[in-house]
mmCIF file of C-alpha atoms in Angstrom:
data_model
loop_
_atom_site.group_PDB
_atom_site.id
_atom_site.type_symbol
_atom_site.label_atom_id
_atom_site.label_comp_id
_atom_site.label_asym_id
_atom_site.label_seq_id
_atom_site.Cartn_x
_atom_site.Cartn_y
_atom_site.Cartn_z
ATOM 1 C CA MET F 22 0.006 -0.099 -0.068
ATOM 2 C CA PRO F 23 1.713 3.265 -0.549
ATOM 3 C CA LEU F 24 1.613 5.694 1.588
ATOM 4 C CA VAL F 25 2.540 9.624 1.568
ATOM 5 C CA ARG F 26 3.303 10.916 4.545
ATOM 6 C CA CYS F 27 5.321 13.269 5.811
ATOM 7 C CA ARG F 28 7.555 13.261 9.381
ATOM 8 C CA LEU F 29 5.520 14.094 12.948
ATOM 9 C CA VAL F 30 7.772 16.531 13.495
ATOM 10 C CA ALA F 31 6.444 18.780 10.484
ATOM 11 C CA CYS F 32 2.738 17.959 9.720
ATOM 12 C CA LEU F 33 1.574 17.633 13.686
ATOM 13 C CA ALA F 34 2.342 21.743 14.305
ATOM 14 C CA PRO F 35 -0.379 21.622 17.757
ATOM 15 C CA LEU F 36 -2.316 24.518 15.980
ATOM 16 C CA VAL F 37 -2.442 26.836 13.277
ATOM 17 C CA LEU F 38 -1.081 30.129 15.042
ATOM 18 C CA LEU F 39 -0.584 32.992 12.470
ATOM 19 C CA GLY F 40 1.251 36.214 13.238
ATOM 20 C CA ALA F 41 4.197 35.065 14.632
ATOM 21 C CA ALA F 42 5.871 37.616 12.869
ATOM 22 C CA GLN F 43 5.966 41.497 14.398
ATOM 23 C CA PRO F 44 3.944 43.985 12.497
ATOM 24 C CA ALA F 45 5.238 46.317 10.181
ATOM 25 C CA ARG F 46 4.180 49.307 12.505
ATOM 26 C CA ALA F 47 3.962 49.022 15.974
ATOM 27 C CA GLN F 48 0.424 50.088 16.407
ATOM 28 C CA ASP F 49 -1.301 47.858 13.234
ATOM 29 C CA ASP F 50 -1.700 44.531 12.222
ATOM 30 C CA MET F 51 -0.665 44.259 8.558
ATOM 31 C CA VAL F 52 -2.312 42.120 5.622
ATOM 32 C CA GLN F 53 -0.702 41.391 2.126
ATOM 33 C CA ARG F 54 -2.664 40.559 -0.466
ATOM 34 C CA ARG F 55 -2.336 39.473 -3.911
ATOM 35 C CA PRO F 56 -1.217 40.830 -5.994
ATOM 36 C CA GLY F 57 1.268 42.666 -3.639
ATOM 37 C CA ILE F 58 -1.133 45.348 -1.978
ATOM 38 C CA VAL F 59 -0.935 45.906 1.804
ATOM 39 C CA LEU F 60 -3.176 47.108 4.340
ATOM 40 C CA HIS F 61 -2.624 48.456 7.389
ATOM 41 C CA GLY F 62 -4.908 48.935 10.130
ATOM 42 C CA ARG F 63 -6.773 46.437 13.009
ATOM 43 C CA ILE F 64 -8.022 42.943 12.158
ATOM 44 C CA VAL F 65 -11.667 42.551 13.348
ATOM 45 C CA ASN F 66 -12.111 39.295 12.232
ATOM 46 C CA GLN F 67 -10.327 36.105 10.937
ATOM 47 C CA ASP F 68 -11.951 32.765 9.929
ATOM 48 C CA ALA F 69 -11.472 30.271 7.351
ATOM 49 C CA THR F 70 -13.391 32.401 4.356
ATOM 50 C CA GLY F 71 -10.910 35.168 4.995
ATOM 51 C CA ILE F 72 -10.152 38.732 7.121
ATOM 52 C CA ARG F 73 -11.820 41.775 7.505
ATOM 53 C CA ILE F 74 -9.165 44.556 8.442
ATOM 54 C CA LEU F 75 -10.216 47.893 9.647
ATOM 55 C CA GLU F 76 -7.557 50.546 7.550
ATOM 56 C CA ALA F 77 -5.673 52.587 9.531
ATOM 57 C CA GLY F 78 -6.963 56.348 8.782
ATOM 58 C CA THR F 79 -9.961 55.526 7.000
ATOM 59 C CA ASN F 80 -12.092 53.544 9.214
ATOM 60 C CA ARG F 81 -12.930 51.679 6.254
ATOM 61 C CA GLU F 82 -13.821 47.884 6.761
ATOM 62 C CA GLN F 83 -12.063 45.852 3.974
ATOM 63 C CA PHE F 84 -12.320 41.587 3.308
ATOM 64 C CA VAL F 85 -9.782 39.847 2.033
ATOM 65 C CA PRO F 86 -10.260 36.507 1.179
ATOM 66 C CA ALA F 87 -8.395 33.613 2.670
ATOM 67 C CA ASP F 88 -7.219 32.768 -1.459
ATOM 68 C CA LYS F 89 -5.923 36.350 -1.992
ATOM 69 C CA ILE F 90 -3.720 36.325 1.142
ATOM 70 C CA GLU F 91 -0.247 36.390 0.867
ATOM 71 C CA ARG F 92 0.872 37.410 4.450
ATOM 72 C CA ILE F 93 -0.336 38.325 7.462
ATOM 73 C CA GLU F 94 1.804 40.221 10.744
ATOM 74 C CA LEU F 95 -0.627 40.620 13.940
ATOM 75 C CA LYS F 96 -0.419 42.594 16.289
ATOM 76 C CA LEU F 97 -0.612 40.394 19.571
ATOM 77 C CA SER F 98 -0.316 41.291 23.190
ATOM 78 C CA ALA F 99 2.764 40.024 25.251
ATOM 79 C CA GLU F 100 0.868 37.554 26.607
ATOM 80 C CA GLN F 101 -0.671 35.754 24.123
ATOM 81 C CA ARG F 102 2.560 35.512 21.982
ATOM 82 C CA GLU F 103 4.686 34.177 25.471
ATOM 83 C CA GLY F 104 1.849 31.744 25.462
ATOM 84 C CA GLU F 105 1.408 30.563 21.949
ATOM 85 C CA ASP F 106 5.451 30.059 22.142
ATOM 86 C CA LEU F 107 5.132 28.190 25.130
ATOM 87 C CA TYR F 108 2.333 26.106 23.871
ATOM 88 C CA ARG F 109 5.111 25.636 20.841
ATOM 89 C CA GLU F 110 7.724 24.179 22.936
ATOM 90 C CA LYS F 111 5.385 21.955 24.321
ATOM 91 C CA SER F 112 5.556 23.565 27.544
ATOM 92 C CA TYR F 113 1.793 23.241 28.208
ATOM 93 C CA ALA F 114 0.969 24.370 31.615
ATOM 94 C CA ALA F 115 3.037 27.553 31.604
ATOM 95 C CA ALA F 116 1.199 28.416 28.467
ATOM 96 C CA VAL F 117 -2.435 27.711 30.280
ATOM 97 C CA GLN F 118 -1.275 30.584 32.174
ATOM 98 C CA ARG F 119 -0.124 33.372 30.107
ATOM 99 C CA LEU F 120 -2.799 32.293 27.428
ATOM 100 C CA ARG F 121 -5.027 32.996 30.489
ATOM 101 C CA ALA F 122 -3.480 36.199 31.233
ATOM 102 C CA ALA F 123 -3.916 36.940 27.511
ATOM 103 C CA LEU F 124 -7.818 36.696 28.015
ATOM 104 C CA GLY F 125 -7.601 39.757 30.648
ATOM 105 C CA VAL F 126 -6.064 41.782 28.141
ATOM 106 C CA GLU F 127 -7.534 40.867 24.799
ATOM 107 C CA ARG F 128 -10.763 42.166 23.415
ATOM 108 C CA ARG F 129 -10.987 41.101 19.991
ATOM 109 C CA GLY F 130 -13.854 38.563 19.771
ATOM 110 C CA TRP F 131 -11.925 36.372 17.227
ATOM 111 C CA LEU F 132 -8.946 35.859 19.308
ATOM 112 C CA ARG F 133 -10.168 35.767 22.008
ATOM 113 C CA ARG F 134 -11.587 32.111 20.604
ATOM 114 C CA ARG F 135 -7.946 31.758 19.356
ATOM 115 C CA ILE F 136 -6.687 32.230 22.965
ATOM 116 C CA GLY F 137 -9.884 29.882 24.092
ATOM 117 C CA SER F 138 -9.135 27.131 22.266
ATOM 118 C CA GLU F 139 -5.552 27.245 22.674
ATOM 119 C CA ILE F 140 -5.738 26.482 26.370
ATOM 120 C CA VAL F 141 -8.613 23.821 25.880
ATOM 121 C CA ALA F 142 -5.960 22.317 23.439
ATOM 122 C CA ALA F 143 -3.064 22.731 26.359
ATOM 123 C CA SER F 144 -5.238 21.791 29.281
ATOM 124 C CA LEU F 145 -5.855 18.065 26.412
ATOM 125 C CA ALA F 146 -2.584 17.990 26.331
ATOM 126 C CA LEU F 147 -1.716 18.257 29.572
ATOM 127 C CA ASP F 148 -4.079 15.052 29.884
ATOM 128 C CA ASP F 149 -6.565 17.102 32.187
ATOM 129 C CA PRO F 150 -9.885 16.996 30.199
ATOM 130 C CA LEU F 151 -11.357 18.625 33.054
ATOM 131 C CA ALA F 152 -9.853 21.402 32.950
ATOM 132 C CA ALA F 153 -10.428 21.584 29.155
ATOM 133 C CA ILE F 154 -13.894 20.882 29.749
ATOM 134 C CA ASP F 155 -14.167 24.262 32.236
ATOM 135 C CA ALA F 156 -12.228 26.329 29.898
ATOM 136 C CA PHE F 157 -14.691 25.161 27.239
ATOM 137 C CA LEU F 158 -17.773 25.605 29.124
ATOM 138 C CA GLU F 159 -16.048 29.360 30.495
ATOM 139 C CA ALA F 160 -15.315 30.240 26.958
ATOM 140 C CA SER F 161 -18.920 29.508 25.810
ATOM 141 C CA GLN F 162 -20.807 32.135 28.343
ATOM 142 C CA ASP F 163 -19.329 34.489 25.860
ATOM 143 C CA PRO F 164 -21.428 35.173 23.194
ATOM 144 C CA GLN F 165 -19.513 36.832 21.282
ATOM 145 C CA SER F 166 -16.826 35.181 21.467
ATOM 146 C CA PRO F 167 -18.023 31.092 20.730
ATOM 147 C CA LEU F 168 -15.433 28.123 20.001
ATOM 148 C CA PRO F 169 -15.187 26.711 17.348
ATOM 149 C CA TRP F 170 -16.574 23.204 17.086
ATOM 150 C CA SER F 171 -12.598 21.890 16.423
ATOM 151 C CA ALA F 172 -12.362 22.800 20.380
ATOM 152 C CA ILE F 173 -14.834 20.790 22.317
ATOM 153 C CA PRO F 174 -12.979 18.706 24.884
ATOM 154 C CA ILE F 175 -14.953 15.362 23.869
ATOM 155 C CA GLY F 176 -13.997 12.193 24.842
ATOM 156 C CA TRP F 177 -12.695 8.932 22.459
ATOM 157 C CA LEU F 178 -10.289 7.346 23.510
ATOM 158 C CA PRO F 179 -11.215 3.659 24.889
ATOM 159 C CA ASP F 180 -9.534 4.196 28.580
ATOM 160 C CA ALA F 181 -11.587 4.469 31.790
ATOM 161 C CA PRO F 182 -12.036 7.865 33.085
ATOM 162 C CA PRO F 183 -10.817 8.715 36.651
ATOM 163 C CA ALA F 184 -13.213 9.020 38.863
ATOM 164 C CA ALA F 185 -14.092 12.917 38.819
ATOM 165 C CA LEU F 186 -14.317 12.920 35.333
ATOM 166 C CA ARG F 187 -16.719 10.160 35.411
ATOM 167 C CA GLN F 188 -17.854 12.316 38.164
ATOM 168 C CA ARG F 189 -18.431 15.535 36.260
ATOM 169 C CA ALA F 190 -19.774 14.040 33.052
ATOM 170 C CA ALA F 191 -23.145 12.165 34.707
ATOM 171 C CA VAL F 192 -23.734 16.149 36.071
ATOM 172 C CA LEU F 193 -23.375 17.042 32.418
ATOM 173 C CA LEU F 194 -25.575 14.526 31.258
ATOM 174 C CA ARG F 195 -28.656 15.241 33.650
ATOM 175 C CA GLU F 196 -28.335 19.004 32.007
ATOM 176 C CA GLU F 197 -30.534 20.401 29.288
ATOM 177 C CA ASP F 198 -28.042 22.462 26.954
ATOM 178 C CA PRO F 199 -27.816 19.308 24.511
ATOM 179 C CA LEU F 200 -23.841 20.110 24.083
ATOM 180 C CA ARG F 201 -22.830 19.934 27.561
ATOM 181 C CA ARG F 202 -24.803 16.451 26.857
ATOM 182 C CA LEU F 203 -23.013 15.668 24.347
ATOM 183 C CA ILE F 204 -20.144 16.221 26.136
ATOM 184 C CA GLY F 205 -20.502 14.351 29.071
ATOM 185 C CA ALA F 206 -22.092 10.965 27.431
ATOM 186 C CA SER F 207 -18.418 11.295 25.813
ATOM 187 C CA TYR F 208 -16.774 10.574 28.646
ATOM 188 C CA LEU F 209 -19.422 7.647 30.081
ATOM 189 C CA PHE F 210 -18.198 5.011 27.251
ATOM 190 C CA GLY F 211 -17.421 1.895 29.059
ATOM 191 C CA THR F 212 -18.242 2.980 32.441
ATOM 192 C CA GLU F 213 -21.515 2.005 34.955
ATOM 193 C CA GLN F 214 -23.126 4.910 33.175
ATOM 194 C CA SER F 215 -22.599 3.717 29.801
ATOM 195 C CA GLU F 216 -26.282 2.882 28.862
ATOM 196 C CA PRO F 217 -27.818 6.028 29.989
ATOM 197 C CA ALA F 218 -24.770 7.841 27.639
ATOM 198 C CA ARG F 219 -26.027 5.463 24.960
ATOM 199 C CA SER F 220 -29.687 6.622 25.347
ATOM 200 C CA ALA F 221 -28.930 10.257 25.562
ATOM 201 C CA LEU F 222 -26.528 10.453 22.491
ATOM 202 C CA THR F 223 -29.477 8.107 20.356
ATOM 203 C CA GLN F 224 -31.608 11.243 21.252
ATOM 204 C CA LEU F 225 -28.882 13.570 20.401
ATOM 205 C CA ALA F 226 -28.301 12.397 16.945
ATOM 206 C CA ARG F 227 -31.860 13.551 16.056
ATOM 207 C CA HIS F 228 -31.731 17.236 16.889
ATOM 208 C CA SER F 229 -31.894 20.034 14.662
ATOM 209 C CA ASP F 230 -28.742 20.880 14.768
ATOM 210 C CA GLU F 231 -26.729 18.521 12.365
ATOM 211 C CA ARG F 232 -23.397 19.096 13.663
ATOM 212 C CA LEU F 233 -24.426 18.443 16.904
ATOM 213 C CA ALA F 234 -26.343 15.567 15.464
ATOM 214 C CA ALA F 235 -23.134 14.566 13.362
ATOM 215 C CA LEU F 236 -20.978 14.096 16.495
ATOM 216 C CA ALA F 237 -23.545 11.835 18.300
ATOM 217 C CA ARG F 238 -24.037 10.021 15.169
ATOM 218 C CA THR F 239 -20.431 8.764 15.293
ATOM 219 C CA GLN F 240 -19.557 9.395 19.575
ATOM 220 C CA LEU F 241 -22.348 6.024 19.299
ATOM 221 C CA TRP F 242 -20.061 4.470 16.965
ATOM 222 C CA ARG F 243 -18.082 3.359 19.915
ATOM 223 C CA TRP F 244 -20.753 1.391 21.387
ATOM 224 C CA ARG F 245 -21.274 -0.691 18.065
ATOM 225 C CA MET F 246 -17.042 -0.679 17.224
ATOM 226 C CA ASP F 247 -16.664 -4.365 18.584
ATOM 227 C CA GLN F 248 -19.533 -6.052 16.989
ATOM 228 C CA ALA F 249 -19.932 -3.409 13.295
ATOM 229 C CA SER F 250 -20.097 -5.391 10.158
ATOM 230 C CA ALA F 251 -17.647 -4.681 7.484
ATOM 231 C CA ALA F 252 -20.793 -3.015 5.300
ATOM 232 C CA GLU F 253 -21.515 -0.470 8.996
ATOM 233 C CA ILE F 254 -18.147 -0.038 8.915
ATOM 234 C CA ALA F 255 -18.168 1.212 5.177
ATOM 235 C CA GLY F 256 -21.109 2.957 5.836
ATOM 236 C CA TRP F 257 -18.836 4.981 8.138
ATOM 237 C CA GLU F 258 -16.470 5.484 6.023
ATOM 238 C CA SER F 259 -18.795 7.241 3.820
ATOM 239 C CA GLU F 260 -20.421 9.288 6.833
ATOM 240 C CA LEU F 261 -16.687 10.842 7.637
ATOM 241 C CA ASP F 262 -16.502 12.139 4.638
ATOM 242 C CA THR F 263 -19.570 14.142 5.320
ATOM 243 C CA LEU F 264 -18.243 15.636 8.166
ATOM 244 C CA SER F 265 -16.848 19.380 8.378
ATOM 245 C CA PRO F 266 -12.859 18.760 8.343
ATOM 246 C CA ASP F 267 -12.168 20.585 11.765
ATOM 247 C CA THR F 268 -14.731 17.360 13.413
ATOM 248 C CA ARG F 269 -13.389 14.047 11.401
ATOM 249 C CA GLY F 270 -10.524 13.677 13.922
ATOM 250 C CA GLY F 271 -11.984 11.595 16.779
ATOM 251 C CA PRO F 272 -14.514 9.834 14.652
ATOM 252 C CA SER F 273 -11.722 8.897 12.398
ATOM 253 C CA PHE F 274 -9.730 7.235 15.173
ATOM 254 C CA VAL F 275 -13.376 5.347 16.347
ATOM 255 C CA LEU F 276 -13.139 4.093 12.446
ATOM 256 C CA GLY F 277 -9.650 2.627 12.657
ATOM 257 C CA LEU F 278 -10.636 0.514 15.863
ATOM 258 C CA ALA F 279 -13.376 -0.921 14.163
ATOM 259 C CA LEU F 280 -11.004 -1.787 10.988
ATOM 260 C CA GLU F 281 -8.162 -3.229 12.925
ATOM 261 C CA ARG F 282 -10.700 -5.432 15.017
ATOM 262 C CA LEU F 283 -11.250 -6.776 11.215
ATOM 263 C CA GLY F 284 -8.253 -7.496 10.478
ATOM 264 C CA ALA F 285 -8.103 -4.292 7.757
ATOM 265 C CA HIS F 286 -4.571 -3.453 8.860
ATOM 266 C CA ASP F 287 -3.568 -0.711 6.100
ATOM 267 C CA ALA F 288 -7.082 1.121 6.278
ATOM 268 C CA ALA F 289 -6.782 1.006 10.060
ATOM 269 C CA ALA F 290 -3.593 2.733 9.257
ATOM 270 C CA LEU F 291 -5.259 5.368 6.534
ATOM 271 C CA ALA F 292 -7.740 5.806 9.495
ATOM 272 C CA PHE F 293 -5.164 6.642 12.313
ATOM 273 C CA LEU F 294 -3.417 8.608 10.059
ATOM 274 C CA ARG F 295 -5.658 11.351 9.493
ATOM 275 C CA PRO F 296 -5.963 12.285 13.173
ATOM 276 C CA ALA F 297 -2.329 12.310 13.778
ATOM 277 C CA LEU F 298 -1.601 14.062 10.461
ATOM 278 C CA VAL F 299 -4.424 16.732 10.835
ATOM 279 C CA LEU F 300 -6.557 16.674 14.310
ATOM 280 C CA ARG F 301 -4.740 19.488 15.948
ATOM 281 C CA GLY F 302 -6.643 20.181 19.256
ATOM 282 C CA ASP F 303 -6.310 17.067 21.140
ATOM 283 C CA ALA F 304 -2.676 16.185 21.051
ATOM 284 C CA ARG F 305 -4.255 12.691 23.229
ATOM 285 C CA ILE F 306 -5.846 11.499 19.770
ATOM 286 C CA ALA F 307 -3.301 12.784 17.575
ATOM 287 C CA ARG F 308 -0.344 10.717 19.404
ATOM 288 C CA ARG F 309 -2.576 8.033 20.084
ATOM 289 C CA SER F 310 -3.269 7.990 16.520
ATOM 290 C CA ALA F 311 0.463 7.741 15.280
ATOM 291 C CA TYR F 312 1.719 5.033 17.704
ATOM 292 C CA LEU F 313 -1.385 2.371 16.002
ATOM 293 C CA ALA F 314 -0.789 3.257 13.130
ATOM 294 C CA ALA F 315 2.596 2.474 13.088
ATOM 295 C CA LEU F 316 1.181 -0.982 14.705
ATOM 296 C CA ALA F 317 -1.174 -1.596 11.969
ATOM 297 C CA LEU F 318 1.692 -1.046 9.146
ATOM 298 C CA GLU F 319 4.220 -3.010 11.130
ATOM 299 C CA ARG F 320 2.727 -6.381 9.568
ATOM 300 C CA GLU F 321 3.214 -5.518 5.393
ATOM 301 C CA HIS F 322 4.925 -1.778 6.043
ATOM 302 C CA PRO F 323 8.366 -2.349 8.789
ATOM 303 C CA ASP F 324 10.080 0.443 7.478
ATOM 304 C CA GLU F 325 7.424 2.968 7.515
ATOM 305 C CA ALA F 326 6.387 1.223 10.610
ATOM 306 C CA LYS F 327 9.608 2.521 11.957
ATOM 307 C CA ARG F 328 9.837 5.556 10.548
ATOM 308 C CA LEU F 329 6.151 6.370 11.907
ATOM 309 C CA HIS F 330 7.706 5.365 15.631
ATOM 310 C CA GLU F 331 10.385 7.082 15.412
ATOM 311 C CA ASP F 332 8.204 10.097 14.770
ATOM 312 C CA VAL F 333 6.501 9.518 17.924
ATOM 313 C CA VAL F 334 9.148 9.666 20.025
ATOM 314 C CA LEU F 335 10.364 12.246 18.500
ATOM 315 C CA GLU F 336 7.119 14.251 18.888
ATOM 316 C CA TYR F 337 5.679 13.202 22.283
ATOM 317 C CA PRO F 338 8.853 12.175 24.359
ATOM 318 C CA ARG F 339 7.018 12.441 27.535
ATOM 319 C CA SER F 340 4.406 10.372 26.455
ATOM 320 C CA THR F 341 3.051 6.257 27.324
ATOM 321 C CA GLU F 342 3.394 6.310 23.807
ATOM 322 C CA ALA F 343 6.388 7.588 23.096
ATOM 323 C CA ALA F 344 7.605 4.238 24.887
ATOM 324 C CA SER F 345 5.840 2.303 23.974
ATOM 325 C CA SER F 346 7.142 3.390 20.347
ATOM 326 C CA GLN F 347 10.907 3.207 21.713
ATOM 327 C CA ALA F 348 10.004 -0.343 23.109
ATOM 328 C CA ARG F 349 8.108 -1.712 19.534
ATOM 329 C CA LEU F 350 11.616 -0.092 17.650
ATOM 330 C CA GLU F 351 14.060 -2.109 19.869
ATOM 331 C CA THR F 352 11.516 -5.322 18.884
ATOM 332 C CA LEU F 353 11.793 -4.249 15.418
ATOM 333 C CA GLY F 354 15.599 -3.713 14.976
ATOM 334 C CA GLU F 355 16.386 -7.317 16.272
#
């Protein structure tokens, strides 16, 4: 099976962090659009479609489509700049502190969303989903800067949650807000409250908000992955392609587990590689997916497997996955 791959060191940037460079003017952001047009001012919004900038001196708002953007120089607070640098250095606890300080000084809604997403991601990287849930729910109280769906700290791993997380998840499961119920149900898989969680997800799968319904449907795959037939799993693969790209990581991980159970090792490796290379917001899934992809490749593609194990060791040096990959490298090297 030919695999198009890249080193995790290059591909697994924790977050897409724009604007690390200093702005051309100390007081302004800068957007350079094709062909060579430079706009100075204050960026008032940035999303997948492009950037809106309030031009300096004229107070005229300009929209620059994403495919026309050549370069961005964004004026960040010192707190945010330091927090993002710490995140890139994998100093997650210190990053959370500085990013929380950044929330105290930043007023632009789109940047507050970015900071909030980074706090959630750093908390997950610290293996602290409780802190991630708290950060997400706190941010959701601000209607001016709701976090993107990609930042929702949903549980996808098959690991048994600790007691404190189970207790919090049980409380969330009983709330009226559908998103809180979804988060709670996701952490109760495999616990004594697994059946109530599945019942809640079945109801949420019919929700009028298709984004929420899709996440509930794909969460239900976890309850089926040990019994699902090849035909059912093929249906999951088709549904995966209908999801928005920023929510495919967790479902793709579950798909990989189901395919591995069927003995479809190459297909499982490809499913695991999606969250390993694309998922930015949850380092736990990214590193677990990378390790499981390497295991799946060992049978038919040992050289690829070795390189991927090496990447896990290099990219996640203090993780249990790195220790496991190191052990596999010693075995494969014999």
